[in-house]
Amino acid sequence: MNKPPSVPEHFDAVVVGAGFAGLYMLYRLRELGLSVRAFDSAADVGGTWYWNRYPGARCDIPTTDYAYTFDPDLEKEWTWSEKYATQPEILDYLRLVADRHSLRSDIEFSAAVTSARWDEQEERWAITTSSGQEIRCRYYIMATGCLSMPKSSEIEGAGRFGGQVYFTSRWPHEGADFTGQRVAVIGTGSSGIQSIPLIARQASQLTVFQRTANFSIPAHNGPPSADRLKRLDEDRDEYRHAARWSRGGIPTDLTDVFGMTASEAVRRERFEAAWAQGELFGILNVFADQGFNPASNDIVATMIREKIRSTVKDPGTAEALSPKDHYFGTKRPCLDSGYFETFNLPHVRLVDLRTQPIVSITEEGIETADESFGFDAIVYATGFDAMTGALVAADITGRDGWSLKEKWAAGPSTYLGLMTAGFPNLFMLTAPGSPSVLSNMAVSIEQHVDWVAGCLKDMREAGFETIEPTALAESGWDQHVQDCAAITLYPTASSWYMGANVPGKPRVFLPYIGGVDAYRKACDDVVEQDYLGFRMTGPGRARCHDGVVRRMQPDVALVLELLATLGLPPMDTLSAADARALMAATAATRPPGPEVGEVMDGVIPVPAGDLPYRLYRPAGLPEGPHPLVVYFHGGGWVLGNLDSDDPLCRDLCARSGAVVVSVNYRHAPEDRYPAAALDAFAAVQWVDANAIELGGIPGQLAVAGWSAGANIAAVACQLARDAGGPHISGQLLICPVVDSDLTRPSYQDNGDGYILTTALMRWFWDHYADPADRGDPLAAPLRGNLEGLPPTCIVTADFDPLRDEGVAYARALEAAGVPARLTRARGHIHTSLTMVDVVISGAPVRAEIGEALRTFFPNAVPQEPVS
Ligand code: N01
């Protein structure tokens, strides 16, 4: 007999998960007057803190900050007993929250959602649960956590062991007694590092199987930090506000000390202070550049390794415990209580799986390449299928029968880490693309939940019932998430942040590393711009303001923010002399650029007088001769000199393997149009004539320039063609001025706020050329004859007023039969590429430029490019 179809229950919203995120989401949805049902496969609230009951489990964010802030009375009533609370205490806290707000009545425990399918007709989610319930809801909210899906054990023979088996992530409620037992722990991440000292207290023998040595610092646990308590007592609201607008979700004074430039004494002092403090965000903030500069990172890493060596008595064990295969911070660092000291105990042994890998788990224990071990118990502390695991496993089917698993097969894609296109009304809290695991989860969770609740309220008030991100907005956010990661060292590590711990998982940097503050601002900006990038629909209405919320490279945005704080006068309000002085002052404080083989200064005798030049010779073998590149600096024909573009010239030399001859030329207003252009041509002629003396290969000569320097480089090419020589192999024009028309769309889009402004460009032109001359090809090469010019590489930047004229020049060259390569500096401004080692995201573009220069000289001896 067929079972009668069950009648679906209807709710406004279904929430999956009753941990930190799920509980607060439920609270906020109820507050909005929505009907809600929450599910959790656990028997009670707690999420992470319900399951991870292993000995030593505690939070590693100070408890003063690891708490809800939505309930002011709760904040006053609850006091944490320790700086880092234990799992039972945190679970008690979450139980109290559930009780205070009577949340349990809307939660079904020991029940899992087994599938969710978007019903296109009804515009509702159709949900089934493990107990066979059918539910329809408008909003489906995944509060399933980032580290909730244990990684399955891929170790050969894992099911064969005859003794006790434990997973730190699924610890038995009754606990485990290891007294007198021979115990193995596999894994040395946070769970292993927290549990190993406590397991060692009971076990008669403890063997720790380590695949990757991990960085860990002492937690110095004790009473909550007096300093943080004092700040909370003085002004709780201010403290919480500072947390919400901080980088990591904890008020932290970000340092401006750079590891590379700090003295040895300052380095040591800052490191020891962070070590003594025992906070993750402290040790990650010893130097401002440790997250992206390998050498600076190594200073911190070396000092941690010294600490390990001074703690662990056996030198071989100390060496094996010292991490050397990843930069500090790029895998989640740990806080420990006596971890390294544990290896001094006579009954504790470390097995380094790098030297003797596990071959198999056996009935009796573990067999490695070198030894057989017998055990009574094996503890797996092997981690999670992080961030995507629980979401992908949840059997979610969106529009057109497309599952989340299919959509994310090559890696997750989200808008703001909150939603994903094709899955209307599906919200994910702390999903990939959100700061989540890189931040204080409590702060991030409250922000996510508040944003979702605010969104549902706004939708209701505007008469909308569905919301979904657009493909454009989502791909823009994905790109931004990857751009943020790419300027750091994080993607270099085989970490769970990269999905590298799960065999076969796509390697994509999962969380948003731009910061809690930057993320909150992006979410707020989306709302302010009428839910930019979201499509909303309701009865008889639809709304979509499509777009990308963050298109600028993150480090460029930081530079602009920093400049704004300096309050410098706009250059176009200064005299030429003052503008030159300002430019020289800023140039004096920047990094020097890469090393090259040789740098020497000289002068070029030209009819108008001597032109100073600086020659950069590539390092390494073969010693030469090399192709030659004559380079002209930028500065609107008014500013700049041999120093101003020095780091860029070094970079071009190192990447291209060419001798770069940077030539200074006469400047306006002292020497107006066409002095600079004529000097450029004269310099090219001289370098060509003196190629051998300069260490160049005769006939292998390119010209290059940035901004106004690219203007005179382009003019020099036209003059050389007209004069029948010298032969020029190629021209590289970086963000060139090629026309005097200041009305192109890129002037409208980017004429203000990105360093080179329309006003400044006008100031440059006014200094350089009379209006009557500005259309002449010697001033505006775009208006000249382009036939017969050498192969060209043009670089344009998205946020440059000159962008469109660069594009126009490339198109016009192509139309004239000249091979033209257009390189787009995505998310960059006019000055980005000159900011070597400051705007790190410019490096890949400069790598392309170096490659383009090499293609101008196909017969040159190849050299190792700088990465
Ligand atoms: O997991 P992990 P975790 N054979 O992935 C090893 C949070 N957390 O549960 O590095 C042998 O970090 C693996 O080796 P490798 C925190 O965010 C917080 O410890 O992949 N070894 C690694 O050593 C943390 O980062 C707290 O080479 C294998 C270990 O197992 C995250 O949760 C406490 C292996 C797994 O480390 C995850 O921590 C606990 C194999 N086949 C956790 N597979 C707090 O303090 C894996 N490993 C709040």
Short mmCIF file of C-alpha atoms and ligand atoms in Angstrom, two decimals, residues 48-49 52 54 56-61 66 84 90 147 151-156 168-169 186-194 209-214 280 325-326 331-335 353-354 358 380-384 386 437 494-497 500-503, ligand 1:
data_model
loop_
_atom_site.label_atom_id
_atom_site.label_comp_id
_atom_site.label_asym_id
_atom_site.label_seq_id
_atom_site.Cartn_x
_atom_site.Cartn_y
_atom_site.Cartn_z
CA THR A 48 31.18 23.20 17.35
CA TRP A 49 31.11 23.34 21.13
CA ASN A 52 34.41 19.02 20.03
CA TYR A 54 38.14 16.34 23.45
CA GLY A 56 41.84 20.41 26.43
CA ALA A 57 39.27 21.86 24.01
CA ARG A 58 39.02 25.60 24.50
CA CYS A 59 38.63 28.70 22.42
CA ASP A 60 41.72 30.52 21.24
CA ILE A 61 40.14 33.94 20.97
CA TYR A 66 34.29 35.57 22.12
CA TYR A 84 40.49 31.16 27.10
CA ILE A 90 31.35 27.84 26.32
CA LEU A 147 34.68 23.35 10.69
CA LYS A 151 37.55 14.92 7.23
CA SER A 152 37.16 11.22 6.48
CA SER A 153 40.22 9.19 7.29
CA GLU A 154 42.00 8.49 4.07
CA ILE A 155 44.67 6.45 5.83
CA GLU A 156 45.00 2.92 4.51
CA THR A 168 38.54 14.87 18.38
CA SER A 169 35.60 16.30 16.42
CA ILE A 186 47.42 11.43 14.51
CA GLY A 187 47.45 15.11 13.63
CA THR A 188 49.09 18.21 15.09
CA GLY A 189 46.63 21.00 14.25
CA SER A 190 44.81 22.97 16.96
CA SER A 191 42.85 19.92 18.13
CA GLY A 192 45.93 17.72 18.40
CA ILE A 193 48.03 20.42 20.03
CA GLN A 194 45.34 21.15 22.64
CA PHE A 209 52.18 11.11 14.47
CA GLN A 210 53.02 14.42 12.88
CA ARG A 211 52.73 15.09 9.16
CA THR A 212 53.35 18.85 9.29
CA ALA A 213 55.09 20.62 12.14
CA ASN A 214 52.88 23.48 13.27
CA LEU A 280 46.87 35.01 18.06
CA ASP A 325 57.68 24.18 5.12
CA HIS A 326 55.25 27.09 5.34
CA LYS A 331 48.41 27.60 8.19
CA ARG A 332 46.27 28.40 11.23
CA PRO A 333 48.72 28.96 14.12
CA CYS A 334 47.83 27.39 17.46
CA LEU A 335 47.76 28.48 21.05
CA LEU A 353 55.67 11.18 9.05
CA ARG A 354 57.87 13.11 6.62
CA ILE A 358 52.20 5.71 7.71
CA TYR A 380 42.32 11.09 15.02
CA ALA A 381 42.88 14.83 15.21
CA THR A 382 42.96 15.04 11.43
CA GLY A 383 40.73 18.03 10.86
CA PHE A 384 37.79 18.98 8.70
CA ALA A 386 36.56 23.10 5.98
CA VAL A 437 37.74 31.54 10.10
CA SER A 494 49.06 23.58 1.78
CA SER A 495 46.46 24.55 4.32
CA TRP A 496 42.81 23.86 4.90
CA TYR A 497 42.25 27.53 4.02
CA ALA A 500 44.65 21.35 0.51
CA ASN A 501 43.99 18.98 3.43
CA VAL A 502 41.25 17.06 1.62
CA PRO A 503 42.47 14.86 -1.25
O1 N01 B 1 42.53 20.23 12.16
P1 N01 B 1 43.77 20.69 11.28
P2 N01 B 1 42.17 20.64 13.65
N1 N01 B 1 47.80 11.54 7.92
O2 N01 B 1 43.35 20.49 9.86
C1 N01 B 1 46.98 16.06 10.09
C2 N01 B 1 39.87 25.24 14.58
N2 N01 B 1 40.10 24.80 15.93
O3 N01 B 1 40.96 19.91 14.03
O4 N01 B 1 48.96 19.74 8.28
C3 N01 B 1 48.51 12.20 8.84
O5 N01 B 1 44.28 21.99 11.67
C4 N01 B 1 47.26 17.39 9.47
O6 N01 B 1 48.49 17.37 8.80
P3 N01 B 1 48.75 18.41 7.60
C5 N01 B 1 41.09 25.99 14.09
O7 N01 B 1 40.69 26.96 13.19
C6 N01 B 1 40.12 25.74 16.88
O8 N01 B 1 43.34 20.49 14.55
O9 N01 B 1 47.52 18.40 6.75
N3 N01 B 1 48.17 13.39 9.33
C7 N01 B 1 47.22 18.28 10.69
O10 N01 B 1 48.40 18.18 11.43
C8 N01 B 1 41.85 24.88 13.42
O11 N01 B 1 42.79 25.33 12.48
C9 N01 B 1 40.36 25.39 18.14
O12 N01 B 1 49.94 17.89 6.91
C10 N01 B 1 47.06 13.94 8.86
C11 N01 B 1 46.10 17.65 11.50
O13 N01 B 1 45.98 16.32 11.04
C12 N01 B 1 40.74 24.10 12.80
O14 N01 B 1 39.71 24.12 13.76
C13 N01 B 1 40.59 24.08 18.50
C14 N01 B 1 46.26 13.32 7.90
C15 N01 B 1 44.79 18.33 11.25
O15 N01 B 1 44.87 19.65 11.68
C16 N01 B 1 41.08 22.68 12.50
O16 N01 B 1 41.87 22.15 13.55
C17 N01 B 1 40.55 23.12 17.52
C18 N01 B 1 46.68 12.06 7.43
N4 N01 B 1 45.99 11.40 6.52
C19 N01 B 1 40.30 23.49 16.23
N5 N01 B 1 45.22 14.10 7.63
C20 N01 B 1 40.36 26.45 19.14
O17 N01 B 1 41.26 26.57 19.90
C21 N01 B 1 45.35 15.20 8.40
N6 N01 B 1 46.46 15.10 9.13
C22 N01 B 1 39.25 27.41 19.11
#
